[in-house]
CSV table of C-alpha atoms in Angstrom, one decimal:
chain,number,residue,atom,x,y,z
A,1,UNK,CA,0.0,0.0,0.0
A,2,UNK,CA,1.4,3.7,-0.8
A,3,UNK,CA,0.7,4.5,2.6
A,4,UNK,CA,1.8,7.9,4.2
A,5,UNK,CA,4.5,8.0,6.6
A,6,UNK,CA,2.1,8.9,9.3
A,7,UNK,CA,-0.5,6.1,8.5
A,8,UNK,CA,2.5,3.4,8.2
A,9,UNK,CA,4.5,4.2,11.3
A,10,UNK,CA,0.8,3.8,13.3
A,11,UNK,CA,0.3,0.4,11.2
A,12,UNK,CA,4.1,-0.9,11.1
A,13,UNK,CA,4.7,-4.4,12.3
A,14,UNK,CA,0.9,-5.0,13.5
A,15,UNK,CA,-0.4,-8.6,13.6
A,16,UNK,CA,-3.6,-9.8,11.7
A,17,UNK,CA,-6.9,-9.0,13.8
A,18,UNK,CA,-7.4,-11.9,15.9
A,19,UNK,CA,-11.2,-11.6,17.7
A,20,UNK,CA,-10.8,-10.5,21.5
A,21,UNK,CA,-6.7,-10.2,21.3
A,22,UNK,CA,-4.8,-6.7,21.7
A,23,UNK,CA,-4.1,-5.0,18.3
A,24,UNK,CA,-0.4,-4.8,19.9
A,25,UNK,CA,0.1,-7.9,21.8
A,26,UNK,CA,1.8,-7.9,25.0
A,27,UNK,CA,5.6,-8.6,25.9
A,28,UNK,CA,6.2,-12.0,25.8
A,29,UNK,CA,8.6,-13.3,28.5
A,30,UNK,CA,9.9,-16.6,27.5
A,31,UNK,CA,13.4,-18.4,28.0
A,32,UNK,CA,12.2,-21.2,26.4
A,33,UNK,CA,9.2,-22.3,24.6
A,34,UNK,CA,7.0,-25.7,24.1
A,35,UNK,CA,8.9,-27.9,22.0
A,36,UNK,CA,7.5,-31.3,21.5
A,37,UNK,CA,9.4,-33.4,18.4
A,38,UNK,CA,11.8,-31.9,15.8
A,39,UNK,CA,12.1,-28.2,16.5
A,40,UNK,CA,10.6,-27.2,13.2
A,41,UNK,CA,9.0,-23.9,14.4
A,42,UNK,CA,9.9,-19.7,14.4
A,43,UNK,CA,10.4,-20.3,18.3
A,44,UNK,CA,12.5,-22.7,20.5
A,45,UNK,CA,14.3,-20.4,22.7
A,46,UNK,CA,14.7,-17.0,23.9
A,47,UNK,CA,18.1,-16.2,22.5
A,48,UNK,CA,17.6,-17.2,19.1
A,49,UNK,CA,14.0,-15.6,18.6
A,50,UNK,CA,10.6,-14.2,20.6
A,51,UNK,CA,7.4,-13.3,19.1
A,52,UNK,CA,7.9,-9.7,20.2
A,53,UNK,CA,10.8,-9.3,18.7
A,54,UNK,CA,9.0,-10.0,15.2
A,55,UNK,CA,6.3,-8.0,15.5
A,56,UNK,CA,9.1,-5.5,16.2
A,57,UNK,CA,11.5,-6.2,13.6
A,58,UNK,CA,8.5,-6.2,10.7
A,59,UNK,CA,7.6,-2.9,11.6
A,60,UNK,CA,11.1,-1.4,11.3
A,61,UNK,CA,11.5,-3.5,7.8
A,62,UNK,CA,8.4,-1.3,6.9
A,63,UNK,CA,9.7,1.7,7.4
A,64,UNK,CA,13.3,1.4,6.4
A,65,UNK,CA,12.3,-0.5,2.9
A,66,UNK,CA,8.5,0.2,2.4
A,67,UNK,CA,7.3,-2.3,-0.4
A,68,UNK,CA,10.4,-4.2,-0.3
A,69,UNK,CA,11.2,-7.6,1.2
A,70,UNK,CA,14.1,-7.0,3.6
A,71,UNK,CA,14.8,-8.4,7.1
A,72,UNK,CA,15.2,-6.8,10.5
A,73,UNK,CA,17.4,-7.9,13.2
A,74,UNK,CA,16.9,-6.2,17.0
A,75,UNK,CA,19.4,-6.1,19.2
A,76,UNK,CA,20.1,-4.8,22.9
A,77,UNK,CA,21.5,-1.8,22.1
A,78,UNK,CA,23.2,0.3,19.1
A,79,UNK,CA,26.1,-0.9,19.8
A,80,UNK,CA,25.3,-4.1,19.4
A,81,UNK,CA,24.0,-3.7,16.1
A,82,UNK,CA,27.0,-2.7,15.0
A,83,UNK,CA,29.5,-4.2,16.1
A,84,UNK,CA,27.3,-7.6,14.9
A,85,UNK,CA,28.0,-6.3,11.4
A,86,UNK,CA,31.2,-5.2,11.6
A,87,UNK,CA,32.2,-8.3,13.2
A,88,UNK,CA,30.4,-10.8,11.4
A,89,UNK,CA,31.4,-9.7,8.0
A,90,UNK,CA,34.7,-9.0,8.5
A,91,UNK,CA,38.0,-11.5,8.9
A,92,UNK,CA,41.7,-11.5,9.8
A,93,UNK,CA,42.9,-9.4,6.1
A,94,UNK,CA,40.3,-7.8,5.6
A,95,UNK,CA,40.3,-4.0,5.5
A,96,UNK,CA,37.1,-1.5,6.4
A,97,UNK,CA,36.7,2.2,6.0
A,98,UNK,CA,35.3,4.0,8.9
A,99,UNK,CA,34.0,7.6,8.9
A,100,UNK,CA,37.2,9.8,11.0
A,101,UNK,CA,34.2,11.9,12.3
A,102,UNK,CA,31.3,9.1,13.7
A,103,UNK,CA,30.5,8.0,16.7
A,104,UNK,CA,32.6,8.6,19.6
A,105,UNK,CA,32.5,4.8,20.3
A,106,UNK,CA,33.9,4.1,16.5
A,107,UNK,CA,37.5,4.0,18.1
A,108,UNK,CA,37.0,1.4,20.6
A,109,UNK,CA,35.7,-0.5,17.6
A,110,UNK,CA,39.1,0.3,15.5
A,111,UNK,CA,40.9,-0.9,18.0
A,112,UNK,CA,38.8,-4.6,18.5
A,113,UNK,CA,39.4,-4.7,14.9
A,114,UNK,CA,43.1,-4.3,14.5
A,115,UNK,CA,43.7,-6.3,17.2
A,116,UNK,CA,41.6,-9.0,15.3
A,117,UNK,CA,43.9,-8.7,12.4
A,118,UNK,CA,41.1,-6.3,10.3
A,119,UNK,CA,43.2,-3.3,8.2
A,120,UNK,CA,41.0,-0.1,9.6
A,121,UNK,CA,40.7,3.1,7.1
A,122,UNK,CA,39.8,6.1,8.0
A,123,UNK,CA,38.2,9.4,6.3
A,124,UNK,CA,36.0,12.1,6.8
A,125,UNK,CA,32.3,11.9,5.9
A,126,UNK,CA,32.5,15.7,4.4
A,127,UNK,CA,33.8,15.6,0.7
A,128,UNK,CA,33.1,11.7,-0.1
A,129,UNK,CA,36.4,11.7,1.3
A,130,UNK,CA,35.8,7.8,2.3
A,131,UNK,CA,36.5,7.0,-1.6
A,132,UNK,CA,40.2,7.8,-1.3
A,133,UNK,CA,40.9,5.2,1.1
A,134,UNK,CA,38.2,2.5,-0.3
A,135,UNK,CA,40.3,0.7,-2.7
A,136,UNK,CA,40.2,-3.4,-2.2
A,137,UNK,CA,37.9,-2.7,1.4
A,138,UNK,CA,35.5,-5.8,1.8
A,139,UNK,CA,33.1,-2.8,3.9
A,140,UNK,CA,32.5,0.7,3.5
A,141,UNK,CA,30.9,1.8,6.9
A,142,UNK,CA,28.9,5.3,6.1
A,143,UNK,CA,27.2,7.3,8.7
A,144,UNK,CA,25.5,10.5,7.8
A,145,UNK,CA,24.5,12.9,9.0
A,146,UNK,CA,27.7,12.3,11.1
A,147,UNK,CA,27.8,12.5,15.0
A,148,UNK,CA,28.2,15.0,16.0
A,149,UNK,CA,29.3,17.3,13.2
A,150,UNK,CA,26.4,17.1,10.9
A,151,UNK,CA,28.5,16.4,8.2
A,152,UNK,CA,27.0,14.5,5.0
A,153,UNK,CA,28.2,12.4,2.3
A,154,UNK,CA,26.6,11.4,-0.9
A,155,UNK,CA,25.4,7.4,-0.3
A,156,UNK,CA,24.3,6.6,-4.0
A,157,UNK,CA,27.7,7.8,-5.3
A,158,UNK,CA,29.7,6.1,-2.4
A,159,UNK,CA,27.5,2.7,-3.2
A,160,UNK,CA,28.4,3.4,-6.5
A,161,UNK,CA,32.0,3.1,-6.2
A,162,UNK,CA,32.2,0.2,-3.4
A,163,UNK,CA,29.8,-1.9,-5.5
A,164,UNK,CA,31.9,-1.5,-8.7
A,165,UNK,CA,34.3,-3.7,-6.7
A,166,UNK,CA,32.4,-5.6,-4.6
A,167,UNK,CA,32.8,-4.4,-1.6
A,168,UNK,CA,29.5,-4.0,0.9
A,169,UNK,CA,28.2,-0.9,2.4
A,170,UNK,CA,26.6,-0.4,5.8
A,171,UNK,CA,24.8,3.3,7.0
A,172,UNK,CA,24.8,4.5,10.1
A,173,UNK,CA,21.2,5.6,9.8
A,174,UNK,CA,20.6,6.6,13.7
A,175,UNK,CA,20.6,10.4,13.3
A,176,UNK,CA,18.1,10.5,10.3
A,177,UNK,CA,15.8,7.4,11.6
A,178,UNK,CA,13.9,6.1,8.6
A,179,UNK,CA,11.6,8.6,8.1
A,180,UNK,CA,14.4,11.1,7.3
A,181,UNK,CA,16.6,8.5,4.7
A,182,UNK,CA,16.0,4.8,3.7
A,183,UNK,CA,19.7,3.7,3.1
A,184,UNK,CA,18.4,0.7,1.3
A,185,UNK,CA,16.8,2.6,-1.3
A,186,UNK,CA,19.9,4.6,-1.8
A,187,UNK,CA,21.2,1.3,-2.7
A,188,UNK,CA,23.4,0.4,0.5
A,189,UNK,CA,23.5,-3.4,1.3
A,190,UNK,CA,22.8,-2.7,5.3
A,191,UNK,CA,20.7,-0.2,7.2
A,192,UNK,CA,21.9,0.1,10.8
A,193,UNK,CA,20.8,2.4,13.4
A,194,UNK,CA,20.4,2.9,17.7
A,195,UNK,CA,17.1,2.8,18.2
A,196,UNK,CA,17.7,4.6,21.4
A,197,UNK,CA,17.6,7.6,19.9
A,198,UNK,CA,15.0,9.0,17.3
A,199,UNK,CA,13.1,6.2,16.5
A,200,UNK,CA,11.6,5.3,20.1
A,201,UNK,CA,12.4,8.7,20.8
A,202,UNK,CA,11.6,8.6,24.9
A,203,UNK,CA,15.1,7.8,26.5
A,204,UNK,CA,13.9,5.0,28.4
A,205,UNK,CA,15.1,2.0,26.7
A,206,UNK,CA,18.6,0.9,24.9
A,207,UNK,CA,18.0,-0.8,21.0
A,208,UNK,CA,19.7,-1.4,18.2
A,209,UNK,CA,18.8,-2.8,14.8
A,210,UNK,CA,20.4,-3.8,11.2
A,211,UNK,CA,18.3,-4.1,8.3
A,212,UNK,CA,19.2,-5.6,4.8
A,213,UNK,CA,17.5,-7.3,1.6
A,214,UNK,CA,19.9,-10.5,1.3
A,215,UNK,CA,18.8,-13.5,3.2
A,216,UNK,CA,22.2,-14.9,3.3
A,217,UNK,CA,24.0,-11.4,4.8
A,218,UNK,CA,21.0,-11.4,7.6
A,219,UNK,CA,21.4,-15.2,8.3
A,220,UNK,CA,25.3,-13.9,8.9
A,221,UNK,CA,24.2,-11.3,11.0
A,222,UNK,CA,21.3,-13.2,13.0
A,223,UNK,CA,24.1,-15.8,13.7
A,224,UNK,CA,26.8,-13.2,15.4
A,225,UNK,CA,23.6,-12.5,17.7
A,226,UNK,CA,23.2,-15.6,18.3
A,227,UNK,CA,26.7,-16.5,19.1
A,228,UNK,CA,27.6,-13.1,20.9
A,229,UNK,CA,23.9,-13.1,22.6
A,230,UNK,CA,23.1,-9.0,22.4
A,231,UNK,CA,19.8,-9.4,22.4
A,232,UNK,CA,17.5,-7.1,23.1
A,233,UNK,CA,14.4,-7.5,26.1
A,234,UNK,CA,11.1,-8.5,25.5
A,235,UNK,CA,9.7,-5.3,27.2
A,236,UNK,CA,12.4,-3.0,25.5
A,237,UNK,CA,11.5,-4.6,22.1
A,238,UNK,CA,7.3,-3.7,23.0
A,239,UNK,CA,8.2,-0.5,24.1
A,240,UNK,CA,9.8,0.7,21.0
A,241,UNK,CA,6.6,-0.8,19.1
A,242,UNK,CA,4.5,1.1,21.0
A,243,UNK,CA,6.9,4.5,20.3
A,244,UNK,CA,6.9,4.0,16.9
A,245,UNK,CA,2.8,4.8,16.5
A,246,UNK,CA,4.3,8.6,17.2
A,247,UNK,CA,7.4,8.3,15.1
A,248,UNK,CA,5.8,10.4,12.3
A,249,UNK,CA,4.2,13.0,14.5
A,250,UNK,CA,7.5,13.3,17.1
A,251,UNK,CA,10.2,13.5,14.3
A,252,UNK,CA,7.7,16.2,11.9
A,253,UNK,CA,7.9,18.4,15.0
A,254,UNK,CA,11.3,18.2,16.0
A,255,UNK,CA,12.7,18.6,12.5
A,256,UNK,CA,10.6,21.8,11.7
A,257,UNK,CA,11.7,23.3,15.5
A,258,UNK,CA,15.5,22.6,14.2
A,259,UNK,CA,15.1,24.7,11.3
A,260,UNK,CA,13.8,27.6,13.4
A,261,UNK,CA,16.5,26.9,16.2
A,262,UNK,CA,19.2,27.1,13.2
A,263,UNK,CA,17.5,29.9,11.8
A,264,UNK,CA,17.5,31.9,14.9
A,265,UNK,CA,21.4,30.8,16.0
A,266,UNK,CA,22.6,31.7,12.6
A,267,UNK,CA,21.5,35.0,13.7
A,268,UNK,CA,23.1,35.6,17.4
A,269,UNK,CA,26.6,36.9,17.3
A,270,UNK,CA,27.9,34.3,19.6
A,271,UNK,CA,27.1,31.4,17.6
A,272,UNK,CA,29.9,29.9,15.0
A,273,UNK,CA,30.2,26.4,13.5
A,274,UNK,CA,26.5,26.3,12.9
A,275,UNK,CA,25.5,23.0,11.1
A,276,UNK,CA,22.2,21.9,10.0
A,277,UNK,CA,21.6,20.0,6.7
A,278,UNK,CA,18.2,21.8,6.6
A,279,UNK,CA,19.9,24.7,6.2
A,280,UNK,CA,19.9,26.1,2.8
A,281,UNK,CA,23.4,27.7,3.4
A,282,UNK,CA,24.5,24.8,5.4
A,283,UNK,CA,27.8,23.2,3.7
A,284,UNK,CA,25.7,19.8,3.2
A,285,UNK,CA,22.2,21.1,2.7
A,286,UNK,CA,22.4,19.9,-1.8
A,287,UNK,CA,23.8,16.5,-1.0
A,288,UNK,CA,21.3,16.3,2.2
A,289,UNK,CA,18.3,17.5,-0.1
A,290,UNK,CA,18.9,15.1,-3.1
A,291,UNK,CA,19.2,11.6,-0.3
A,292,UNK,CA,17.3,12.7,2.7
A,293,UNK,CA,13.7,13.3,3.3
A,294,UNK,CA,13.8,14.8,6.1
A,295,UNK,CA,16.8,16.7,8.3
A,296,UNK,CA,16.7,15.6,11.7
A,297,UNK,CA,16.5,16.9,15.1
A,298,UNK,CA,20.2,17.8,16.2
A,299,UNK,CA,21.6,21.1,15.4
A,300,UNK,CA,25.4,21.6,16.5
A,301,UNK,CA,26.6,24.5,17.3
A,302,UNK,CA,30.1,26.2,18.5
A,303,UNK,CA,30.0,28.7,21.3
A,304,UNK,CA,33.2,31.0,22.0
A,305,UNK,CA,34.7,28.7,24.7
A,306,UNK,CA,33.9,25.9,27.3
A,307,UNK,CA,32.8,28.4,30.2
A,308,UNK,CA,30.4,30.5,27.9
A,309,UNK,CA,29.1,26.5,26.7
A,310,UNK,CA,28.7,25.3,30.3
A,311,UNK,CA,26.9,28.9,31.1
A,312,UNK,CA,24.5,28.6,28.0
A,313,UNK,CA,24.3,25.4,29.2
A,314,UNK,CA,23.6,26.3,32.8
A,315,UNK,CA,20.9,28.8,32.4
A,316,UNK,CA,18.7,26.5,29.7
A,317,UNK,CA,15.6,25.3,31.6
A,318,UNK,CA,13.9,23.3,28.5
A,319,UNK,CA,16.8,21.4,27.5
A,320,UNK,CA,18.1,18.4,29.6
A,321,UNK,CA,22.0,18.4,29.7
A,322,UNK,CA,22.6,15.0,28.7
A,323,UNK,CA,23.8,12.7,26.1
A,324,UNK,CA,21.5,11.2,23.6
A,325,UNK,CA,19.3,12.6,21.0
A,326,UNK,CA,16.1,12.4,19.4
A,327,UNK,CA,13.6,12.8,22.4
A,328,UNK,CA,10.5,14.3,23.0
A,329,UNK,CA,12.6,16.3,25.7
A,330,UNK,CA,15.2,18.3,24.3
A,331,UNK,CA,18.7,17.5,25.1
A,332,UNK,CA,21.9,19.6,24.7
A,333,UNK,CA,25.5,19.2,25.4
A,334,UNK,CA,29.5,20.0,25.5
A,335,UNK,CA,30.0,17.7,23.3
A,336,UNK,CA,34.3,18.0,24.0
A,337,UNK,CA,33.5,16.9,27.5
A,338,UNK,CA,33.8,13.4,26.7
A,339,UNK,CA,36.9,13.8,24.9
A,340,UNK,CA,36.4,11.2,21.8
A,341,UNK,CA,35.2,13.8,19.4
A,342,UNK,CA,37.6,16.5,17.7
A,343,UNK,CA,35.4,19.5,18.4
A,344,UNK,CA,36.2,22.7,20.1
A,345,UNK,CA,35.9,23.3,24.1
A,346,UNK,CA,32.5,25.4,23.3
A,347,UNK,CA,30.9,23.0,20.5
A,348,UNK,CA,27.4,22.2,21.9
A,349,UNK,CA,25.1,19.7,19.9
A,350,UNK,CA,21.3,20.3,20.7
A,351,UNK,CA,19.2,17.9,20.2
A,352,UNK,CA,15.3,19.6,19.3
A,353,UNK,CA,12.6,17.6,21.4
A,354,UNK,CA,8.6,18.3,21.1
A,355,UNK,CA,8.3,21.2,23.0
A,356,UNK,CA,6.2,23.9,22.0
A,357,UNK,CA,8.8,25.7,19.2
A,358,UNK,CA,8.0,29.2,20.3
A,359,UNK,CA,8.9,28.5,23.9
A,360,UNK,CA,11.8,26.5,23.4
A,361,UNK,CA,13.6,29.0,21.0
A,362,UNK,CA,12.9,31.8,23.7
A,363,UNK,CA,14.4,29.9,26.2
A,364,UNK,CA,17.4,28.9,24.0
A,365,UNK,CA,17.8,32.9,23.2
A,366,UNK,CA,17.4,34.0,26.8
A,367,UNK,CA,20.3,31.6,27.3
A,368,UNK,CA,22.4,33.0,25.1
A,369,UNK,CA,21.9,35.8,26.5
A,370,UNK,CA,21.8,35.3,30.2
């Protein structure tokens, strides 16, 4: 069905009516299951599959690749996704080409690589800079909009290239959520994202997922789950089923508030580095338009040094100061406080929740201005 976003993220993943049982059934909390005979059926135990998890992982298939038969994999955290492709596709010779600018977390990764005997590449996102280095890789690992510095790269030309010597491509597809790109259409082999973030969008429960279209690569990649065991809960897995009935209607507000919020810091005197793809003057905004369909909720911003950050910072009193993104609450931080990201001391990344836009860009200005 040619569904609208709205009307399939309130659909996704939904059984077949069943007379007097829920339209979203319950968690289902089983280590192991009835298993009379050959085991034969979808369920036999509780690391290798639950019900819940397949109501979940239809639903995501739905939105990353509408139309399209693909398959979902849900795992306990983003991390976990990840590192299950990563690590499941790659072996001792092999060489992979990271973003230099992604997830903070990217260099633990390197390192668990290289010590596996895996050659690790590194470029920037900005510039399809990742096709100097991508020469003979057996992956391509893409993630844009980058974390945190909102940098993008062009995916169909990137597939492009990698394909033309058969080498797959994963996207990091966690700051966009589906709704905002579909890697898969773009013609990457694996969507990956935290579901942590945008898509359950209430920062109460860790997910990850990796979706692809080839039955063998997700039997490769159900497999490292099963071996490694990072699965996710029963309750985490019916929680973000639940969220995803308000995916449309959270990520519509929270992109349109960015744009203002960019709009309005583009304007203060303080504010340098500004970076949102929605941005018709941002650096990324053609490459963003032509692949994304929407921007995203993180804006990323540079203030003149860490104590006028941590006083902006200070005196906000609708943004939480924490460290994840995409929630109905807005978040914001110093992102240099962590120390894995090569940012300046006053580089904030804001993260747009639900809030009513007018009041959260007045209290965002007062601030600034405090």
């Amino acid at each position: 069905m040619n569904w609208g976003d709205g009307t399939r993220a309130v659909r996704a993943g939904l059984p077949e009516p069943d007379k007097y049982e829920p339209t979203l059934p319950g968690p289902v909390f089983a280590a192991h299951y009835h298993l009379p005979g050959e085991p034969t059926g979808p369920y036999t135990y509780g690391r290798d599959a639950n019900p819940t998890w397949t109501h979940l992982e239809r639903a995501i298939g739905e939105l990353e690749a509408p139309g399209a038969e693909v398959e979902t994999l849900v795992f306990g955290s983003g991390m976990a996704a990840i590192s299950a492709v990563l690590f499941s596709q790659l072996k001792a010779g092999d060489a992979v080409v990271l973003p230099s600018d992604g997830y903070q977390a990217l260099p633990l990764v390197r390192e668990q690589l290289e010590a596996y005997g895996i050659e690790v590449r590194t470029a920037p996102t900005a510039g399809d800079a990742q096709l100097e280095v991508l020469e003979g890789a057996r992956l391509l690992w893409i993630e844009t909009p980058s974390n945190p510095g909102l940098d993008v790269c062009d995916v169909r030309k990137l597939v492009k290239a990698a394909h033309a010597q058969g080498t797959l491509v994963a996207v990091d597809n966690t700051l966009a959520t589906p709704l905002g790109q579909r890697p898969l259409e773009l013609g990457a082999d694996l969507s990956v994202a935290s579901g942590t973030k945008g898509l359950t969008g209430h920062g109460d429960i860790l997910l990850g997922y990796v979706t692809c279209a080839d039955p063998a690569l997700a039997e490769s990649v159900r497999r490292w789950r099963k071996i490694v065991g990072a699965i996710a809960g029963p309750m985490e897995a019916w929680l973000a089923h639940r969220s995803l009935a308000t995916l449309q209607l959270r990520v519509d507000r929270q992109c349109g508030t960015a744009l203002a919020l960019a709009e309005a810091l583009a304007a203060h005197a303080d504010v340098t580095g500004l970076r949102y793809p929605g941005l018709p003057g941002d650096p990324s905004h053609e490459v963003a338009a032509a692949q994304m369909r929407r921007f995203g909720s993180v804006v990323s911003f540079v203030l003149p040094d860490r104590a006028r950050a941590e006083r902006f910072l200070g005196a906000l009193r609708l943004a939480e100061d924490a460290t994840s993104f995409g929630g109905v609450r807005s978040t914001a931080e110093r992102r240099g406080r962590w120390g894995g990201d090569a940012v300046p001391e006053g580089f904030i990344r804001f993260s747009v929740g639900a809030e009513d836009p007018a009041d959260l860009l007045a209290d965002v200005l007062r601030a600034l201005d405090a």
